[in-house]
Amino acid sequence: ESHAAASRRCSTGRAGRRSSGRKEGRKKGMMMMWWWALWAEAVRGNVIGIDLGSEAMKVALVQPRTPLEIVTNHFSKRKTETAVAFVRGERQFGSDAFGMLSRKPEQAYARLTSLLGRGSAAHPAVERVAKKSFLPMKIRFNETRHALAVGAVAAATADYGGGWEEWTVEELVAMLLAYAKEITKAYGGNVVRDCVIAVPSSASQAEREAMMQAAALADMRVLSLVDDNTAAAIQFGIDRVHESKKVVLFYNVGSELAQASVVEYSSFVEKDGFKNKTVGQLEVLGKGWSLEAGSFAVDLALSELLADAFEKANPGLSIKALARPMAKIRATAKKTKEVLSANTEHLVTIPSLHQDVDFQTTVTRSQLEAAAVEAFEALPAPIEMALRAANMTADDIDAVEIIGGGVRVPKVQAVVKEYLNSQRTKKDPLELSVHLNGDEAIALGAAFHGANISTSFRVRKVGVVDHSPFAVGARVESLSQPDDWHKRATLFKSGAKLGGKARTIAFQHDADVRCELAYDDPAPVGLASKSIAVYEIAGIAEFAKEMADQNATGTLPRPKVQLSFVLDSSGLATLSKAEVSVVEELNETTTTTSSSEPANATTDEANATTAEANATTTTTKKKTHKRVLSVTKTSVALGRSASLAARDAVEAAERLATIEAAETARRARAEEKNGLETLIYATRNAIEDREEALKTISTSEQRDEVRAECATLEEWLYDEADTVEVSVIADKRRRLAALFGALTIRLDEHTKRPDAVAAARKALALAKKNATEVWPKSKPWLTTQELDDLLAKVDKAAKWLDDVEAQQAAKLPHEDPVFLAGEIVPKLKPVATAAAKLELKPKPAPPQKQP
């Protein structure tokens, strides 16, 4: 009984351990699934914020459970120049592309966002790039496409098959966005498609749509566009909750323009479970900007100053029409401006500026301020515009935050501060605050905004209310008789809330219509056309006819058409829904009969009484017939044909795919060539370094064959490798590797194989001894059949080893081996498995005694 109880306890213990093991396994499995879910969430949830400036871009990354961070590029820089160059079949970005502006200026493109979505070469920003920036880009207006284009020189397109003479601005910007995605993958490890892109407050619908199109070409999904200063205001408000209202003026001097935004910070209380939670919020009350006050205008003024100084010092040498010297001048002007922000004078030196003539001059801060006086005089204009839009004065401003690279210029700060304080009458002077990183605040704010609106994140809530500075209206006209019938309505006034409720216009009409969205005043500057979009709305006439045919009374009213429009969070106005309806009135007659009559009435009296009891009632019921209308977008912003815009997008996508395929093939070729070249040098060096050892297993003819193959491949690599398929290079690399590999294998086996054979024979001898001498005594519970099976496996393995050793002994050292050391262990595996099984076989339990 004691033995049985112990046996049950042992069995119970083993069962408990097995159950515990299963639970532990399930727990580990659940943990793995949990970690996998977190990883999948991280991959899906990553969002980047992109500050795509005309001169440089910054990218911020937000990931689940990770703080906001700025993405560094391949050169470990936090800021990347927005330039792209095409050199020898390779696209270059960042500082490499920026350097090409002075070396190969015709093959490099910069300041592309200044051209994006502009509908005319007469736009102030386009004119500055085309006529004043000294960039050799050929900017033209394509009459067929009704859009700007940039000339594509043969040197930039030939490596991709050529066939086109111009780039669309959208596809060049798409290359920059794709590069932002590439550096994000290199930095964070994942491909991130979801993004929020910052755009200037002055951006029109055409510019915003062009940015969205560029992002689509780069295979990115734009969660929203956000204004530059709004993004900075979001970054400013992340860690600030204001119990009382506070008005902050954000002043941003970027490369292309200066922007000002009046932002009001406040808070509200909301329920968070069983507790009240105070949530910070901001509202952008007014916006202003000036294209004349950007820092690039200062760079150009200083470039003119330096070019004039060179031409004055070198009569007869004119450089303003030459791309290369002016690229050097422009780059030097930017550096000089930065130096003069901290010093009052700077010695400018440019070696071999033109025709091997060196240039040297001294520039003072006062000379810079005099040269760029027009840009400095335009600095107050954005503030005036923003305060006017917010219906405020400088007295209402509680604080000023300055951002952007241009605010580092002392004159900029002096002008802004002087203007603000000159407009204040009641309060203490305002100081210019720098609580934000002026270069990175916009990108960080855009990334946080993306996390705030994404469903993949749970972040601290920050309420954001933004408004459009432009007014948008709609004109509706009959498709068949546009001059006879039309309606006009303002949909969104200046200051309309972005992402607010849809606006609906309703009218009665029985024919198909055309609807045009267009800017009212105020409108963006420099527009070639105020048109935003044109829609053809069909189905009204058909609906009216069907209702008339079905109606029996012939008293149907004219159909009522309802058009709904939205102004989304990206600042894009669109027609979101079109419906037509008609209310049909139906007359229903109801007869009520009474069965009661007097008991003593005569027959005539009874009939009269019955007739009087049959009462007739007529009621009118209304039935609404409704139908969704067909909407076709025939024109996009600036009056461009929607079909042509779609065709351009397809062609641009095809070109980008061609370029990507060509570069992928070029990279694959380069990798194979580098691999073959590396193998040639490594093989040649190995033969020389291990000559004495190789002599033991090879003939001089074999070694000479490898040397000759290296020499032949080296010559072929530099003469013909660029004209063959990549697979040919790979085949030649594999052939050389196999040729030299045969020598190295024999050399390694020369020492490894004898040791492996000796170890195998020792293991077989031990297994045989255990089966014949040791285990029959120490493990009597092993059966004869089990021991005989082990001996049979030992004999089989020993016979194989004897055979291959005999065959190997008949081979010469320079011949390929019969077997390799690595083949021995698999051959001995059946022996090892059988021996291990017998070694671990437990002694059977004694038979239980009968009670």
PDB file of N, CA, C and O in Angstrom, residues 160-218:
ATOM      1  N   TYR A 160      18.091  56.789 -68.466  1.00  0.00           N
ATOM      2  CA  TYR A 160      16.820  56.124 -68.176  1.00  0.00           C
ATOM      3  C   TYR A 160      16.025  55.837 -69.450  1.00  0.00           C
ATOM      4  O   TYR A 160      14.828  55.575 -69.384  1.00  0.00           O
ATOM      5  N   GLY A 161      16.686  55.916 -70.569  1.00  0.00           N
ATOM      6  CA  GLY A 161      16.027  55.637 -71.836  1.00  0.00           C
ATOM      7  C   GLY A 161      15.569  56.871 -72.578  1.00  0.00           C
ATOM      8  O   GLY A 161      15.200  56.797 -73.753  1.00  0.00           O
ATOM      9  N   GLY A 162      15.573  58.042 -71.922  1.00  0.00           N
ATOM     10  CA  GLY A 162      15.181  59.284 -72.572  1.00  0.00           C
ATOM     11  C   GLY A 162      13.733  59.237 -73.044  1.00  0.00           C
ATOM     12  O   GLY A 162      12.901  58.493 -72.540  1.00  0.00           O
ATOM     13  N   GLY A 163      13.440  60.097 -74.017  1.00  0.00           N
ATOM     14  CA  GLY A 163      12.096  60.116 -74.572  1.00  0.00           C
ATOM     15  C   GLY A 163      11.217  61.222 -74.031  1.00  0.00           C
ATOM     16  O   GLY A 163      10.087  61.381 -74.466  1.00  0.00           O
ATOM     17  N   TRP A 164      11.697  62.000 -73.081  1.00  0.00           N
ATOM     18  CA  TRP A 164      10.916  63.148 -72.611  1.00  0.00           C
ATOM     19  C   TRP A 164      11.826  64.354 -72.461  1.00  0.00           C
ATOM     20  O   TRP A 164      13.011  64.246 -72.195  1.00  0.00           O
ATOM     21  N   GLU A 165      11.249  65.527 -72.676  1.00  0.00           N
ATOM     22  CA  GLU A 165      12.026  66.759 -72.685  1.00  0.00           C
ATOM     23  C   GLU A 165      11.723  67.657 -71.505  1.00  0.00           C
ATOM     24  O   GLU A 165      12.308  68.737 -71.401  1.00  0.00           O
ATOM     25  N   GLU A 166      10.798  67.259 -70.666  1.00  0.00           N
ATOM     26  CA  GLU A 166      10.477  68.083 -69.507  1.00  0.00           C
ATOM     27  C   GLU A 166       9.960  67.206 -68.365  1.00  0.00           C
ATOM     28  O   GLU A 166       9.460  66.107 -68.578  1.00  0.00           O
ATOM     29  N   TRP A 167      10.131  67.744 -67.173  1.00  0.00           N
ATOM     30  CA  TRP A 167       9.611  67.106 -65.969  1.00  0.00           C
ATOM     31  C   TRP A 167       8.378  67.872 -65.516  1.00  0.00           C
ATOM     32  O   TRP A 167       8.309  69.095 -65.652  1.00  0.00           O
ATOM     33  N   THR A 168       7.418  67.158 -64.931  1.00  0.00           N
ATOM     34  CA  THR A 168       6.386  67.865 -64.191  1.00  0.00           C
ATOM     35  C   THR A 168       6.965  68.191 -62.821  1.00  0.00           C
ATOM     36  O   THR A 168       7.805  67.455 -62.290  1.00  0.00           O
ATOM     37  N   VAL A 169       6.525  69.311 -62.266  1.00  0.00           N
ATOM     38  CA  VAL A 169       7.025  69.683 -60.945  1.00  0.00           C
ATOM     39  C   VAL A 169       6.621  68.643 -59.914  1.00  0.00           C
ATOM     40  O   VAL A 169       7.386  68.323 -58.994  1.00  0.00           O
ATOM     41  N   GLU A 170       5.416  68.059 -60.092  1.00  0.00           N
ATOM     42  CA  GLU A 170       4.930  67.072 -59.132  1.00  0.00           C
ATOM     43  C   GLU A 170       5.844  65.850 -59.054  1.00  0.00           C
ATOM     44  O   GLU A 170       6.097  65.335 -57.957  1.00  0.00           O
ATOM     45  N   GLU A 171       6.365  65.391 -60.193  1.00  0.00           N
ATOM     46  CA  GLU A 171       7.197  64.184 -60.130  1.00  0.00           C
ATOM     47  C   GLU A 171       8.559  64.472 -59.507  1.00  0.00           C
ATOM     48  O   GLU A 171       9.127  63.614 -58.834  1.00  0.00           O
ATOM     49  N   LEU A 172       9.084  65.687 -59.689  1.00  0.00           N
ATOM     50  CA  LEU A 172      10.343  66.029 -59.025  1.00  0.00           C
ATOM     51  C   LEU A 172      10.147  66.134 -57.514  1.00  0.00           C
ATOM     52  O   LEU A 172      10.987  65.682 -56.729  1.00  0.00           O
ATOM     53  N   VAL A 173       9.025  66.736 -57.111  1.00  0.00           N
ATOM     54  CA  VAL A 173       8.731  66.810 -55.672  1.00  0.00           C
ATOM     55  C   VAL A 173       8.469  65.404 -55.127  1.00  0.00           C
ATOM     56  O   VAL A 173       8.840  65.089 -53.993  1.00  0.00           O
ATOM     57  N   ALA A 174       7.838  64.548 -55.931  1.00  0.00           N
ATOM     58  CA  ALA A 174       7.600  63.164 -55.505  1.00  0.00           C
ATOM     59  C   ALA A 174       8.915  62.454 -55.213  1.00  0.00           C
ATOM     60  O   ALA A 174       8.994  61.629 -54.289  1.00  0.00           O
ATOM     61  N   MET A 175       9.955  62.753 -55.977  1.00  0.00           N
ATOM     62  CA  MET A 175      11.265  62.151 -55.720  1.00  0.00           C
ATOM     63  C   MET A 175      11.793  62.578 -54.356  1.00  0.00           C
ATOM     64  O   MET A 175      12.385  61.776 -53.620  1.00  0.00           O
ATOM     65  N   LEU A 176      11.564  63.848 -53.990  1.00  0.00           N
ATOM     66  CA  LEU A 176      12.010  64.318 -52.677  1.00  0.00           C
ATOM     67  C   LEU A 176      11.233  63.624 -51.569  1.00  0.00           C
ATOM     68  O   LEU A 176      11.807  63.227 -50.547  1.00  0.00           O
ATOM     69  N   LEU A 177       9.920  63.462 -51.760  1.00  0.00           N
ATOM     70  CA  LEU A 177       9.112  62.781 -50.743  1.00  0.00           C
ATOM     71  C   LEU A 177       9.505  61.313 -50.625  1.00  0.00           C
ATOM     72  O   LEU A 177       9.521  60.745 -49.522  1.00  0.00           O
ATOM     73  N   ALA A 178       9.801  60.684 -51.763  1.00  0.00           N
ATOM     74  CA  ALA A 178      10.246  59.284 -51.726  1.00  0.00           C
ATOM     75  C   ALA A 178      11.577  59.169 -50.979  1.00  0.00           C
ATOM     76  O   ALA A 178      11.817  58.184 -50.265  1.00  0.00           O
ATOM     77  N   TYR A 179      12.433  60.178 -51.134  1.00  0.00           N
ATOM     78  CA  TYR A 179      13.697  60.177 -50.405  1.00  0.00           C
ATOM     79  C   TYR A 179      13.446  60.339 -48.903  1.00  0.00           C
ATOM     80  O   TYR A 179      14.131  59.719 -48.075  1.00  0.00           O
ATOM     81  N   ALA A 180      12.453  61.164 -48.541  1.00  0.00           N
ATOM     82  CA  ALA A 180      12.087  61.292 -47.127  1.00  0.00           C
ATOM     83  C   ALA A 180      11.633  59.948 -46.576  1.00  0.00           C
ATOM     84  O   ALA A 180      11.968  59.575 -45.439  1.00  0.00           O
ATOM     85  N   LYS A 181      10.877  59.199 -47.373  1.00  0.00           N
ATOM     86  CA  LYS A 181      10.435  57.869 -46.945  1.00  0.00           C
ATOM     87  C   LYS A 181      11.632  56.924 -46.829  1.00  0.00           C
ATOM     88  O   LYS A 181      11.695  56.086 -45.915  1.00  0.00           O
ATOM     89  N   GLU A 182      12.591  57.067 -47.732  1.00  0.00           N
ATOM     90  CA  GLU A 182      13.773  56.194 -47.717  1.00  0.00           C
ATOM     91  C   GLU A 182      14.633  56.430 -46.485  1.00  0.00           C
ATOM     92  O   GLU A 182      15.064  55.469 -45.828  1.00  0.00           O
ATOM     93  N   ILE A 183      14.895  57.693 -46.139  1.00  0.00           N
ATOM     94  CA  ILE A 183      15.737  57.957 -44.972  1.00  0.00           C
ATOM     95  C   ILE A 183      15.001  57.586 -43.679  1.00  0.00           C
ATOM     96  O   ILE A 183      15.627  57.221 -42.691  1.00  0.00           O
ATOM     97  N   THR A 184      13.662  57.652 -43.709  1.00  0.00           N
ATOM     98  CA  THR A 184      12.897  57.233 -42.546  1.00  0.00           C
ATOM     99  C   THR A 184      13.032  55.733 -42.330  1.00  0.00           C
ATOM    100  O   THR A 184      13.188  55.262 -41.196  1.00  0.00           O
ATOM    101  N   LYS A 185      12.996  54.964 -43.411  1.00  0.00           N
ATOM    102  CA  LYS A 185      13.178  53.516 -43.295  1.00  0.00           C
ATOM    103  C   LYS A 185      14.579  53.197 -42.765  1.00  0.00           C
ATOM    104  O   LYS A 185      14.743  52.327 -41.901  1.00  0.00           O
ATOM    105  N   ALA A 186      15.590  53.896 -43.285  1.00  0.00           N
ATOM    106  CA  ALA A 186      16.953  53.655 -42.819  1.00  0.00           C
ATOM    107  C   ALA A 186      17.115  54.037 -41.349  1.00  0.00           C
ATOM    108  O   ALA A 186      17.872  53.412 -40.607  1.00  0.00           O
ATOM    109  N   TYR A 187      16.359  55.038 -40.916  1.00  0.00           N
ATOM    110  CA  TYR A 187      16.478  55.511 -39.530  1.00  0.00           C
ATOM    111  C   TYR A 187      15.657  54.668 -38.563  1.00  0.00           C
ATOM    112  O   TYR A 187      16.138  54.254 -37.512  1.00  0.00           O
ATOM    113  N   GLY A 188      14.392  54.382 -38.934  1.00  0.00           N
ATOM    114  CA  GLY A 188      13.496  53.705 -38.013  1.00  0.00           C
ATOM    115  C   GLY A 188      13.319  52.229 -38.260  1.00  0.00           C
ATOM    116  O   GLY A 188      12.756  51.517 -37.419  1.00  0.00           O
ATOM    117  N   GLY A 189      13.750  51.746 -39.443  1.00  0.00           N
ATOM    118  CA  GLY A 189      13.668  50.323 -39.734  1.00  0.00           C
ATOM    119  C   GLY A 189      12.413  49.873 -40.435  1.00  0.00           C
ATOM    120  O   GLY A 189      12.318  48.720 -40.852  1.00  0.00           O
ATOM    121  N   ASN A 190      11.427  50.749 -40.573  1.00  0.00           N
ATOM    122  CA  ASN A 190      10.170  50.376 -41.220  1.00  0.00           C
ATOM    123  C   ASN A 190       9.852  51.355 -42.351  1.00  0.00           C
ATOM    124  O   ASN A 190      10.229  52.531 -42.300  1.00  0.00           O
ATOM    125  N   VAL A 191       9.144  50.856 -43.354  1.00  0.00           N
ATOM    126  CA  VAL A 191       8.631  51.726 -44.412  1.00  0.00           C
ATOM    127  C   VAL A 191       7.406  52.447 -43.865  1.00  0.00           C
ATOM    128  O   VAL A 191       6.454  51.812 -43.406  1.00  0.00           O
ATOM    129  N   VAL A 192       7.413  53.761 -43.890  1.00  0.00           N
ATOM    130  CA  VAL A 192       6.308  54.567 -43.380  1.00  0.00           C
ATOM    131  C   VAL A 192       5.652  55.291 -44.548  1.00  0.00           C
ATOM    132  O   VAL A 192       6.303  56.071 -45.247  1.00  0.00           O
ATOM    133  N   ARG A 193       4.368  55.031 -44.750  1.00  0.00           N
ATOM    134  CA  ARG A 193       3.625  55.662 -45.837  1.00  0.00           C
ATOM    135  C   ARG A 193       2.723  56.793 -45.342  1.00  0.00           C
ATOM    136  O   ARG A 193       2.467  57.739 -46.068  1.00  0.00           O
ATOM    137  N   ASP A 194       2.226  56.679 -44.115  1.00  0.00           N
ATOM    138  CA  ASP A 194       1.318  57.695 -43.590  1.00  0.00           C
ATOM    139  C   ASP A 194       2.107  58.943 -43.205  1.00  0.00           C
ATOM    140  O   ASP A 194       3.139  58.852 -42.525  1.00  0.00           O
ATOM    141  N   CYS A 195       1.595  60.089 -43.613  1.00  0.00           N
ATOM    142  CA  CYS A 195       2.341  61.318 -43.354  1.00  0.00           C
ATOM    143  C   CYS A 195       1.394  62.504 -43.228  1.00  0.00           C
ATOM    144  O   CYS A 195       0.243  62.464 -43.658  1.00  0.00           O
ATOM    145  N   VAL A 196       1.900  63.555 -42.600  1.00  0.00           N
ATOM    146  CA  VAL A 196       1.274  64.871 -42.585  1.00  0.00           C
ATOM    147  C   VAL A 196       2.314  65.831 -43.140  1.00  0.00           C
ATOM    148  O   VAL A 196       3.465  65.847 -42.688  1.00  0.00           O
ATOM    149  N   ILE A 197       1.935  66.605 -44.147  1.00  0.00           N
ATOM    150  CA  ILE A 197       2.873  67.501 -44.822  1.00  0.00           C
ATOM    151  C   ILE A 197       2.489  68.935 -44.521  1.00  0.00           C
ATOM    152  O   ILE A 197       1.309  69.309 -44.635  1.00  0.00           O
ATOM    153  N   ALA A 198       3.460  69.731 -44.139  1.00  0.00           N
ATOM    154  CA  ALA A 198       3.232  71.142 -43.851  1.00  0.00           C
ATOM    155  C   ALA A 198       3.336  71.955 -45.132  1.00  0.00           C
ATOM    156  O   ALA A 198       4.221  71.724 -45.964  1.00  0.00           O
ATOM    157  N   VAL A 199       2.422  72.910 -45.289  1.00  0.00           N
ATOM    158  CA  VAL A 199       2.408  73.785 -46.453  1.00  0.00           C
ATOM    159  C   VAL A 199       2.261  75.226 -45.956  1.00  0.00           C
ATOM    160  O   VAL A 199       1.773  75.461 -44.846  1.00  0.00           O
ATOM    161  N   PRO A 200       2.655  76.218 -46.759  1.00  0.00           N
ATOM    162  CA  PRO A 200       2.490  77.616 -46.330  1.00  0.00           C
ATOM    163  C   PRO A 200       1.017  77.990 -46.163  1.00  0.00           C
ATOM    164  O   PRO A 200       0.133  77.416 -46.797  1.00  0.00           O
ATOM    165  N   SER A 201       0.752  78.957 -45.315  1.00  0.00           N
ATOM    166  CA  SER A 201      -0.622  79.433 -45.142  1.00  0.00           C
ATOM    167  C   SER A 201      -1.181  80.018 -46.423  1.00  0.00           C
ATOM    168  O   SER A 201      -2.395  80.028 -46.635  1.00  0.00           O
ATOM    169  N   SER A 202      -0.308  80.497 -47.289  1.00  0.00           N
ATOM    170  CA  SER A 202      -0.731  81.128 -48.544  1.00  0.00           C
ATOM    171  C   SER A 202      -1.049  80.126 -49.636  1.00  0.00           C
ATOM    172  O   SER A 202      -1.464  80.515 -50.726  1.00  0.00           O
ATOM    173  N   ALA A 203      -0.863  78.836 -49.378  1.00  0.00           N
ATOM    174  CA  ALA A 203      -1.017  77.831 -50.427  1.00  0.00           C
ATOM    175  C   ALA A 203      -2.459  77.781 -50.922  1.00  0.00           C
ATOM    176  O   ALA A 203      -3.404  77.662 -50.140  1.00  0.00           O
ATOM    177  N   SER A 204      -2.615  77.843 -52.233  1.00  0.00           N
ATOM    178  CA  SER A 204      -3.931  77.771 -52.853  1.00  0.00           C
ATOM    179  C   SER A 204      -4.370  76.316 -52.987  1.00  0.00           C
ATOM    180  O   SER A 204      -3.607  75.388 -52.693  1.00  0.00           O
ATOM    181  N   GLN A 205      -5.594  76.122 -53.467  1.00  0.00           N
ATOM    182  CA  GLN A 205      -6.081  74.768 -53.683  1.00  0.00           C
ATOM    183  C   GLN A 205      -5.208  74.044 -54.698  1.00  0.00           C
ATOM    184  O   GLN A 205      -4.911  72.855 -54.537  1.00  0.00           O
ATOM    185  N   ALA A 206      -4.761  74.747 -55.741  1.00  0.00           N
ATOM    186  CA  ALA A 206      -3.914  74.119 -56.753  1.00  0.00           C
ATOM    187  C   ALA A 206      -2.602  73.642 -56.147  1.00  0.00           C
ATOM    188  O   ALA A 206      -2.117  72.547 -56.462  1.00  0.00           O
ATOM    189  N   GLU A 207      -2.017  74.440 -55.276  1.00  0.00           N
ATOM    190  CA  GLU A 207      -0.753  74.058 -54.646  1.00  0.00           C
ATOM    191  C   GLU A 207      -0.952  72.872 -53.697  1.00  0.00           C
ATOM    192  O   GLU A 207      -0.113  71.970 -53.634  1.00  0.00           O
ATOM    193  N   ARG A 208      -2.049  72.888 -52.975  1.00  0.00           N
ATOM    194  CA  ARG A 208      -2.318  71.791 -52.052  1.00  0.00           C
ATOM    195  C   ARG A 208      -2.613  70.497 -52.815  1.00  0.00           C
ATOM    196  O   ARG A 208      -2.143  69.419 -52.442  1.00  0.00           O
ATOM    197  N   GLU A 209      -3.382  70.589 -53.900  1.00  0.00           N
ATOM    198  CA  GLU A 209      -3.659  69.399 -54.704  1.00  0.00           C
ATOM    199  C   GLU A 209      -2.381  68.865 -55.340  1.00  0.00           C
ATOM    200  O   GLU A 209      -2.190  67.649 -55.449  1.00  0.00           O
ATOM    201  N   ALA A 210      -1.502  69.770 -55.774  1.00  0.00           N
ATOM    202  CA  ALA A 210      -0.240  69.342 -56.378  1.00  0.00           C
ATOM    203  C   ALA A 210       0.625  68.614 -55.360  1.00  0.00           C
ATOM    204  O   ALA A 210       1.288  67.623 -55.683  1.00  0.00           O
ATOM    205  N   MET A 211       0.615  69.074 -54.117  1.00  0.00           N
ATOM    206  CA  MET A 211       1.368  68.387 -53.067  1.00  0.00           C
ATOM    207  C   MET A 211       0.784  67.004 -52.805  1.00  0.00           C
ATOM    208  O   MET A 211       1.530  66.019 -52.639  1.00  0.00           O
ATOM    209  N   MET A 212      -0.531  66.907 -52.795  1.00  0.00           N
ATOM    210  CA  MET A 212      -1.170  65.604 -52.610  1.00  0.00           C
ATOM    211  C   MET A 212      -0.833  64.666 -53.770  1.00  0.00           C
ATOM    212  O   MET A 212      -0.597  63.468 -53.570  1.00  0.00           O
ATOM    213  N   GLN A 213      -0.804  65.218 -55.000  1.00  0.00           N
ATOM    214  CA  GLN A 213      -0.470  64.406 -56.168  1.00  0.00           C
ATOM    215  C   GLN A 213       0.971  63.919 -56.085  1.00  0.00           C
ATOM    216  O   GLN A 213       1.272  62.758 -56.405  1.00  0.00           O
ATOM    217  N   ALA A 214       1.877  64.783 -55.662  1.00  0.00           N
ATOM    218  CA  ALA A 214       3.276  64.388 -55.510  1.00  0.00           C
ATOM    219  C   ALA A 214       3.414  63.277 -54.474  1.00  0.00           C
ATOM    220  O   ALA A 214       4.179  62.325 -54.665  1.00  0.00           O
ATOM    221  N   ALA A 215       2.671  63.380 -53.375  1.00  0.00           N
ATOM    222  CA  ALA A 215       2.718  62.340 -52.348  1.00  0.00           C
ATOM    223  C   ALA A 215       2.184  61.015 -52.886  1.00  0.00           C
ATOM    224  O   ALA A 215       2.730  59.946 -52.591  1.00  0.00           O
ATOM    225  N   ALA A 216       1.116  61.080 -53.697  1.00  0.00           N
ATOM    226  CA  ALA A 216       0.575  59.850 -54.288  1.00  0.00           C
ATOM    227  C   ALA A 216       1.597  59.210 -55.220  1.00  0.00           C
ATOM    228  O   ALA A 216       1.746  57.985 -55.247  1.00  0.00           O
ATOM    229  N   LEU A 217       2.320  60.022 -55.990  1.00  0.00           N
ATOM    230  CA  LEU A 217       3.352  59.479 -56.873  1.00  0.00           C
ATOM    231  C   LEU A 217       4.479  58.830 -56.071  1.00  0.00           C
ATOM    232  O   LEU A 217       5.125  57.890 -56.546  1.00  0.00           O
ATOM    233  N   ALA A 218       4.708  59.334 -54.867  1.00  0.00           N
ATOM    234  CA  ALA A 218       5.746  58.758 -53.997  1.00  0.00           C
ATOM    235  C   ALA A 218       5.216  57.591 -53.178  1.00  0.00           C
ATOM    236  O   ALA A 218       5.923  57.086 -52.298  1.00  0.00           O
TER     237      ALA A 218
END
